[in-house]
Coordinates of C-alpha atoms and ligand atoms in Angstrom, one line a residue:
M1 CA 104.6 117.1 16.5
E2 CA 105.6 118.4 20.3
W3 CA 102.1 119.7 21.9
P4 CA 102.5 122.7 24.6
I5 CA 103.1 121.6 27.6
S6 CA 101.1 122.9 30.6
A7 CA 103.1 123.8 33.5
S8 CA 102.5 126.9 36.1
I9 CA 104.9 129.8 35.6
N10 CA 106.7 131.8 38.3
K11 CA 107.1 134.5 36.8
G12 CA 110.6 136.0 36.8
L13 CA 111.8 132.2 37.6
E14 CA 110.9 133.6 41.1
G15 CA 111.9 130.9 43.4
A16 CA 113.1 128.9 40.4
I17 CA 116.7 126.8 41.9
A18 CA 119.1 127.1 39.3
C19 CA 122.0 125.1 40.6
E20 CA 123.8 124.3 44.3
S21 CA 126.6 127.2 45.8
K22 CA 128.9 127.5 48.6
V23 CA 129.4 131.1 47.2
G24 CA 127.2 133.2 49.6
Y25 CA 123.6 133.3 50.8
V26 CA 120.9 136.1 51.2
D27 CA 118.7 135.4 53.8
G28 CA 115.3 137.2 52.9
V29 CA 113.3 136.8 56.0
N30 CA 115.8 137.8 58.6
G31 CA 117.9 140.3 56.6
H32 CA 121.2 138.9 56.3
L33 CA 124.0 138.8 54.0
V34 CA 126.8 135.6 54.0
Y35 CA 129.6 135.2 51.7
R36 CA 131.4 131.7 52.5
G37 CA 129.7 131.7 55.9
Y38 CA 131.2 134.6 56.8
D39 CA 128.3 137.8 57.8
C40 CA 128.8 140.6 55.7
F41 CA 129.0 142.8 58.6
Q42 CA 132.4 141.2 60.2
L43 CA 133.5 141.5 56.2
S44 CA 132.9 145.3 56.0
D45 CA 134.2 145.9 59.3
F46 CA 137.5 144.1 59.4
S47 CA 138.1 142.7 55.6
T48 CA 139.2 144.4 52.7
F49 CA 138.2 144.2 49.5
E50 CA 141.2 142.2 48.2
E51 CA 140.4 139.9 51.0
T52 CA 137.1 139.2 50.8
S53 CA 137.8 138.9 46.9
Y54 CA 139.9 136.1 47.6
L55 CA 137.5 134.6 50.0
L56 CA 134.7 134.2 47.0
L57 CA 136.6 132.8 44.9
Y58 CA 138.4 130.4 47.1
G59 CA 136.3 129.5 49.6
K60 CA 138.4 130.6 52.3
L61 CA 140.2 133.3 54.4
P62 CA 144.1 133.9 53.4
N63 CA 146.3 133.3 55.5
N64 CA 149.1 136.0 55.0
Q65 CA 151.6 135.0 52.3
E66 CA 148.2 134.0 49.8
L67 CA 146.6 137.4 50.8
N68 CA 150.1 139.0 49.9
D69 CA 150.5 137.3 46.6
F70 CA 147.0 137.6 45.7
K71 CA 147.4 141.4 46.7
A72 CA 150.7 141.5 44.4
K73 CA 148.6 139.5 41.1
L74 CA 145.9 142.4 41.6
I75 CA 148.5 145.5 41.3
S76 CA 150.7 143.5 39.0
Y77 CA 146.9 143.6 36.4
R78 CA 145.9 147.5 36.9
E79 CA 147.6 148.5 34.1
L80 CA 145.5 148.6 31.2
P81 CA 146.6 147.1 27.4
Y82 CA 147.0 150.7 25.1
E83 CA 144.2 149.2 23.1
V84 CA 141.3 149.6 25.5
F85 CA 142.9 153.7 25.7
D86 CA 142.1 153.9 22.2
A87 CA 139.0 152.2 21.8
L88 CA 137.9 154.0 24.8
R89 CA 138.9 157.6 23.5
L90 CA 137.1 157.2 20.6
T91 CA 134.1 155.5 21.4
T92 CA 133.4 157.4 25.2
N93 CA 131.8 161.1 25.7
I94 CA 129.5 162.4 28.0
N95 CA 126.4 161.3 26.3
T96 CA 127.9 157.5 25.9
H97 CA 126.4 155.5 29.1
P98 CA 129.5 154.2 31.0
M99 CA 128.3 151.0 31.5
I100 CA 128.0 150.7 27.6
S101 CA 131.9 151.8 27.6
L102 CA 132.6 149.0 30.2
Y103 CA 131.1 146.3 28.2
M104 CA 132.9 147.3 25.2
A105 CA 136.0 147.7 26.9
V106 CA 135.8 144.7 28.9
G107 CA 135.2 142.8 24.8
M108 CA 138.3 144.7 24.1
L109 CA 140.5 143.2 26.8
G110 CA 138.8 139.9 25.6
A111 CA 139.7 140.3 22.1
I112 CA 143.5 141.0 22.8
D113 CA 144.0 138.4 25.3
E114 CA 145.9 135.4 23.6
K115 CA 144.6 132.8 26.1
T116 CA 140.9 134.2 25.8
E117 CA 139.8 131.1 24.2
D118 CA 141.5 128.5 26.5
I119 CA 138.2 128.0 29.1
S120 CA 140.0 125.5 31.3
V121 CA 139.1 126.2 35.0
A122 CA 143.1 127.1 35.8
N123 CA 143.0 129.7 32.8
Q124 CA 139.9 131.1 33.6
E125 CA 140.5 131.7 37.2
E126 CA 143.7 133.6 36.1
I127 CA 141.3 135.7 33.7
A128 CA 138.8 136.3 36.4
I129 CA 142.0 137.9 38.7
K130 CA 142.7 140.0 36.1
L131 CA 139.4 141.2 35.8
I132 CA 138.9 142.2 39.3
A133 CA 142.2 144.3 38.5
Q134 CA 141.2 145.4 35.1
I135 CA 137.4 146.4 35.9
S136 CA 138.0 149.1 38.3
S137 CA 141.0 150.7 36.2
L138 CA 138.7 150.5 33.4
V139 CA 135.8 152.4 35.6
A140 CA 138.2 155.0 36.6
V141 CA 139.5 155.8 32.8
I142 CA 136.2 155.9 32.0
A143 CA 135.3 158.4 34.5
R144 CA 138.3 160.4 33.7
I145 CA 137.4 160.6 29.4
R146 CA 133.9 161.2 30.3
A147 CA 135.0 164.5 32.3
G148 CA 137.5 165.4 29.4
K149 CA 140.6 164.5 32.1
K150 CA 143.6 162.7 31.3
P151 CA 144.1 158.6 32.9
V152 CA 146.1 157.9 35.9
K153 CA 148.5 155.7 36.0
P154 CA 147.6 153.2 38.7
D155 CA 149.8 153.2 41.7
S156 CA 150.9 150.2 42.9
S157 CA 151.7 151.7 46.7
L158 CA 147.6 151.8 47.5
S159 CA 145.1 149.5 47.8
H160 CA 142.4 148.3 45.8
A161 CA 139.9 150.9 47.2
A162 CA 142.3 153.5 47.2
N163 CA 144.2 153.3 43.8
F164 CA 140.7 153.1 42.9
L165 CA 139.9 156.3 44.0
Y166 CA 142.7 157.9 43.3
M167 CA 142.8 156.8 39.5
M168 CA 139.0 157.9 39.4
T169 CA 139.6 161.3 40.7
G170 CA 143.5 161.8 40.4
K171 CA 143.7 162.5 44.6
K172 CA 145.0 160.0 47.2
P173 CA 141.9 159.5 49.4
D174 CA 142.2 160.2 53.2
A175 CA 142.4 157.3 55.4
V176 CA 138.6 157.0 55.7
T177 CA 137.0 157.8 52.5
E178 CA 139.1 155.0 51.6
K179 CA 137.7 152.7 54.5
I180 CA 134.4 153.6 53.2
M181 CA 134.9 153.0 49.0
D182 CA 136.4 149.8 49.9
I183 CA 133.2 149.0 52.7
A184 CA 130.9 149.7 49.7
L185 CA 132.8 147.5 47.2
I186 CA 133.0 144.4 50.2
L187 CA 128.9 144.7 50.5
H188 CA 128.4 145.3 46.5
A189 CA 130.9 142.1 45.7
D190 CA 128.2 139.1 45.4
H191 CA 124.4 138.8 46.1
G192 CA 123.3 135.4 45.4
M193 CA 121.7 134.4 42.0
N194 CA 121.1 137.9 40.7
A195 CA 119.9 139.4 37.5
S196 CA 123.4 139.5 36.3
T197 CA 125.4 136.9 38.3
F198 CA 122.5 134.7 36.4
T199 CA 123.1 136.2 33.3
G200 CA 126.9 135.7 33.7
M201 CA 126.1 132.3 34.5
V202 CA 124.0 131.4 31.9
A203 CA 126.8 132.5 28.8
N204 CA 129.4 130.6 30.7
S205 CA 127.3 127.8 30.3
T206 CA 127.5 127.9 26.7
L207 CA 131.4 127.2 27.4
T208 CA 131.8 130.7 25.9
D209 CA 134.8 132.2 27.4
M210 CA 135.3 134.3 30.6
Y211 CA 135.2 138.1 28.8
S212 CA 132.0 137.6 27.0
S213 CA 130.3 135.8 29.8
I214 CA 131.4 139.0 32.0
V215 CA 130.5 141.3 29.1
A216 CA 126.9 139.7 29.6
A217 CA 126.6 140.3 33.3
I218 CA 127.7 143.9 32.9
T219 CA 124.7 144.4 30.1
S220 CA 122.4 142.9 32.6
L221 CA 123.3 145.1 35.5
K222 CA 123.0 148.3 33.7
G223 CA 119.0 148.1 34.2
S224 CA 117.2 149.9 36.0
L225 CA 115.6 147.3 38.4
H226 CA 118.8 146.1 38.9
G227 CA 122.2 147.7 39.1
G228 CA 121.3 150.7 37.4
A229 CA 118.8 151.7 40.1
N230 CA 121.5 153.6 41.9
E231 CA 122.0 156.1 39.8
K232 CA 118.1 156.8 38.7
V233 CA 117.6 157.2 42.5
L234 CA 119.9 160.0 42.6
Y235 CA 117.8 161.6 39.5
D236 CA 114.7 161.1 41.6
L237 CA 116.3 162.6 44.8
E238 CA 116.7 165.7 42.5
E239 CA 113.4 165.7 41.0
I240 CA 112.0 166.0 44.9
G241 CA 114.1 168.9 45.7
G242 CA 113.7 168.6 49.3
P243 CA 112.4 166.9 52.3
E244 CA 109.5 168.8 52.6
N245 CA 108.3 167.8 49.6
A246 CA 108.8 164.4 49.6
E247 CA 105.6 163.0 51.1
E248 CA 103.8 165.0 48.1
W249 CA 106.1 163.4 45.7
F250 CA 105.3 160.2 46.9
K251 CA 101.8 160.7 46.7
K252 CA 102.2 161.6 42.8
V253 CA 104.3 158.7 42.4
R254 CA 101.8 156.0 44.1
E255 CA 98.8 157.5 41.7
T256 CA 100.7 156.6 38.8
K257 CA 101.8 153.3 40.0
R258 CA 105.6 153.7 39.3
K259 CA 108.2 152.2 41.1
V260 CA 110.3 154.2 43.5
M261 CA 114.1 153.4 42.8
G262 CA 116.2 152.0 45.3
F263 CA 113.3 150.2 47.2
G264 CA 111.9 146.9 47.1
H265 CA 113.6 143.4 46.3
R266 CA 112.8 140.1 44.6
V267 CA 114.2 138.2 47.9
Y268 CA 114.6 140.6 51.0
K269 CA 111.2 141.1 52.9
A270 CA 113.1 143.1 55.4
Y271 CA 115.4 146.2 55.4
D272 CA 118.7 145.1 53.2
P273 CA 121.8 144.5 55.3
R274 CA 123.9 146.8 53.1
A275 CA 121.2 149.6 53.5
R276 CA 121.4 149.5 57.1
V277 CA 125.2 150.0 56.9
F278 CA 125.5 152.3 53.5
G279 CA 122.3 155.1 55.5
P280 CA 124.4 155.8 58.6
L281 CA 127.4 156.1 56.4
V282 CA 125.7 158.3 54.1
R283 CA 124.7 160.6 57.0
F284 CA 128.4 160.3 58.0
M285 CA 129.8 161.5 54.6
V286 CA 127.4 164.9 55.3
E287 CA 130.3 166.3 57.9
K288 CA 132.7 165.9 55.0
R289 CA 130.6 167.1 52.3
P290 CA 127.7 169.5 53.9
E291 CA 126.4 170.1 50.1
I292 CA 124.9 166.8 49.7
K293 CA 123.2 167.6 53.0
P294 CA 119.9 168.4 51.0
L295 CA 119.6 165.3 49.2
V296 CA 120.2 163.2 52.7
D297 CA 117.5 164.7 54.3
T298 CA 115.5 163.8 51.6
A299 CA 116.6 160.3 51.1
T300 CA 115.9 159.9 54.7
K301 CA 112.5 161.5 54.8
L302 CA 111.4 159.5 51.6
D303 CA 113.2 156.1 53.7
S304 CA 110.7 156.6 56.2
I305 CA 107.8 157.3 54.2
I306 CA 108.1 154.2 52.3
V307 CA 108.7 152.1 55.3
R308 CA 105.6 153.7 57.0
E309 CA 103.5 153.0 53.6
L310 CA 104.9 149.7 52.3
A311 CA 106.8 147.7 54.7
K312 CA 103.6 146.6 56.5
E313 CA 101.6 146.0 53.2
K314 CA 104.3 145.0 50.4
K315 CA 107.5 144.3 52.4
I316 CA 109.2 147.2 50.7
F317 CA 112.1 148.2 52.4
P318 CA 115.3 150.5 51.3
N319 CA 118.0 148.4 49.1
V320 CA 121.5 148.4 48.5
D321 CA 120.9 151.0 45.5
F322 CA 119.1 153.6 47.7
Y323 CA 122.4 155.1 49.9
S324 CA 124.9 154.0 47.4
G325 CA 124.9 156.4 45.3
L326 CA 124.9 159.4 48.1
I327 CA 128.0 157.5 49.1
Y328 CA 129.9 158.3 45.6
K329 CA 127.9 161.2 45.5
A330 CA 129.8 162.5 48.8
M331 CA 133.2 161.2 47.2
G332 CA 133.1 163.6 44.0
I333 CA 131.6 161.4 41.3
E334 CA 129.7 161.9 38.4
T335 CA 126.4 159.7 38.9
A336 CA 126.4 158.4 35.6
M337 CA 129.4 156.1 37.4
F338 CA 127.3 154.7 40.1
T339 CA 126.7 151.6 38.2
P340 CA 130.0 151.0 36.5
I341 CA 131.4 151.0 40.5
F342 CA 129.2 148.5 41.2
A343 CA 129.9 146.1 38.4
A344 CA 133.8 146.9 39.8
S345 CA 132.9 145.4 43.0
R346 CA 130.4 142.4 41.3
I347 CA 133.6 141.3 39.1
S348 CA 134.4 139.4 42.4
G349 CA 131.0 137.3 42.5
W350 CA 130.6 137.3 38.8
T351 CA 133.3 135.1 38.7
A352 CA 133.2 133.1 41.8
R353 CA 130.0 131.4 40.8
I354 CA 131.1 130.9 37.3
L355 CA 134.4 129.4 38.4
E356 CA 132.1 127.2 41.0
Y357 CA 129.9 126.3 38.3
L358 CA 132.6 125.1 35.4
P359 CA 133.6 121.8 36.4
K360 CA 130.0 120.6 36.8
N361 CA 128.6 122.8 34.5
R362 CA 125.7 122.2 32.4
L363 CA 123.8 124.4 29.6
F364 CA 121.6 126.4 31.0
R365 CA 118.1 125.5 29.4
P366 CA 114.9 126.6 30.9
R367 CA 111.6 126.6 28.7
A368 CA 109.0 128.4 27.9
V369 CA 104.9 127.2 28.4
Y370 CA 103.5 128.1 24.4
T371 CA 100.7 129.8 24.3
G372 CA 100.2 130.4 20.5
D373 CA 98.7 128.4 17.4
I374 CA 99.7 125.3 16.3
K375 CA 98.0 124.3 13.4
L376 CA 97.7 127.0 10.8
E377 CA 97.6 126.5 7.2
Y378 CA 100.5 128.4 5.3
I379 CA 98.9 131.2 3.2
P380 CA 100.7 132.1 0.0
L381 CA 101.6 135.7 -0.1
D382 CA 99.3 136.8 -2.8
K383 CA 96.5 135.5 -0.8
R384 CA 97.1 137.5 2.2
V385 CA 95.2 140.4 3.5
Ligands
ACO1 N1 108.0 151.1 44.6 C1 106.6 151.0 44.8 N2 106.2 149.6 44.8 C2 107.2 148.8 44.3 C3 108.2 148.7 44.2 C4 109.2 149.7 44.4 N3 109.9 149.8 43.8 N4 109.0 147.3 44.0 C5 108.0 146.4 44.3 N5 106.7 147.4 44.3 C6 105.3 146.6 44.3 C7 105.3 146.1 42.9 O1 103.8 147.5 42.5 C8 104.1 145.3 43.2 O2 103.0 145.8 43.9 P1 101.4 145.2 43.5 O3 101.5 144.0 44.3 O4 100.3 145.9 43.4 O5 101.7 144.9 41.7 C9 104.7 144.7 44.4 O6 105.4 145.6 44.9 C10 105.9 143.2 44.1 O7 106.2 143.9 43.2 P2 107.5 143.2 41.6 O8 107.8 144.2 41.1 O9 106.7 141.8 41.2 O10 108.5 142.6 42.9 P3 110.0 142.2 41.9 O11 110.2 141.1 43.0 O12 109.5 141.7 40.7 O13 110.8 143.2 42.2 C11 112.2 144.8 41.9 C12 112.0 143.4 42.6 C13 112.6 144.7 40.8 C14 113.9 145.1 42.4 C15 111.1 145.7 42.1 O14 110.8 145.8 43.9 C16 111.8 147.2 42.2 O15 111.4 147.3 40.7 N6 112.4 148.2 42.7 C17 112.8 149.4 42.0 C18 113.8 149.2 41.5 C19 115.1 149.0 42.2 O16 115.3 149.7 43.3 N7 116.0 147.9 41.8 C20 117.2 147.1 42.6 C21 117.0 146.7 43.4 S1 118.9 145.5 44.4 C22 119.3 145.3 43.2 O17 119.3 144.6 41.9 C23 120.9 146.1 43.2

């Protein structure tokens, strides 16, 4: 019999290195985020979600022809199979968390795709592109069903970001709103070996299919310590009820040792660069939607309190989830849909990293330090107390 191994444990795999990657880099000390060598600020200024997805998948910026072909393919995949509408209509209502609807629907896409079990790199890559297009469509349909409205057919004349908003809200966005959604999609697209990416990669390393791996990733993104935080931030801001209550609220939260949603990060020990973009964007959005001003003022106040109280001692700053939800709120989107929107973007990073790992795949399989008994004598049922 093998005896317990003794080893030091990095709780939560902190600092553990799982693989090499060229997809993206998080500089947690200085607060920088890089996709395939390009700083995320350059991409949010000049790129589009379509181009950034190509960059993540193929490792280079596309030329004109490559970008047009890629966009055309994404557009061709926007329509969803009718079976998925039926399944969503039967299972989705205001009480179902939309992330559950989303992973069920992605599983359904896998169930009806005749090529799901072809796990060649070429076929997985095709499914990746299909999912980049279709997760946005799924999120939009889920939002419509939740709101008791009819799904909206995709519009092939619109960009990915504009079509996503159109399918969700039923209205074609103005150019500024389209650009802001595009920036949000770009900045959420990849982020190192975060929990959902790792979950998807672990699943795919067993040589399961791409749909199943993405279902796994979505289940992981749902949690409030990860992507689910963007939804929880809004509930916290509503609970605070105004900037004048923020100091008192924070004092109580500290006393109960409750974590403040949208703050802190395993890797960033500086201000999250994505929050640096989203903070000012949210304040800009107030001009378009003045009714969100109290929430934005509360967020700004909470940001300053936490940076004042926790930045020096614990290196806690706002993360991507703190301001992103307010952006979607300003676009008139339901709070529960914030994390599914995150998934509609992160699908690019999930699939890029899964595809990068696949050709040199090795099963992920860590160990635990066994701390239980090892030599107990079996006790028959009638002798147990
Ligand atoms: N509010 C208050 N205190 C915090 C917070 C927070 N948001 N985050 C960390 N801390 C404190 C912890 O209480 C702990 O203090 P202690 O040393 O006195 O016990 C210390 O900072 C370290 O915290 P850990 O939880 O060990 O740090 P970890 O690296 O495991 O956590 C995490 C990272 C999960 C993101 C954490 O900061 C957190 O729970 N944040 C709130 C949820 C959130 O916003 N998640 C989204 C992250 S971004 C993303 O995934 C897209």
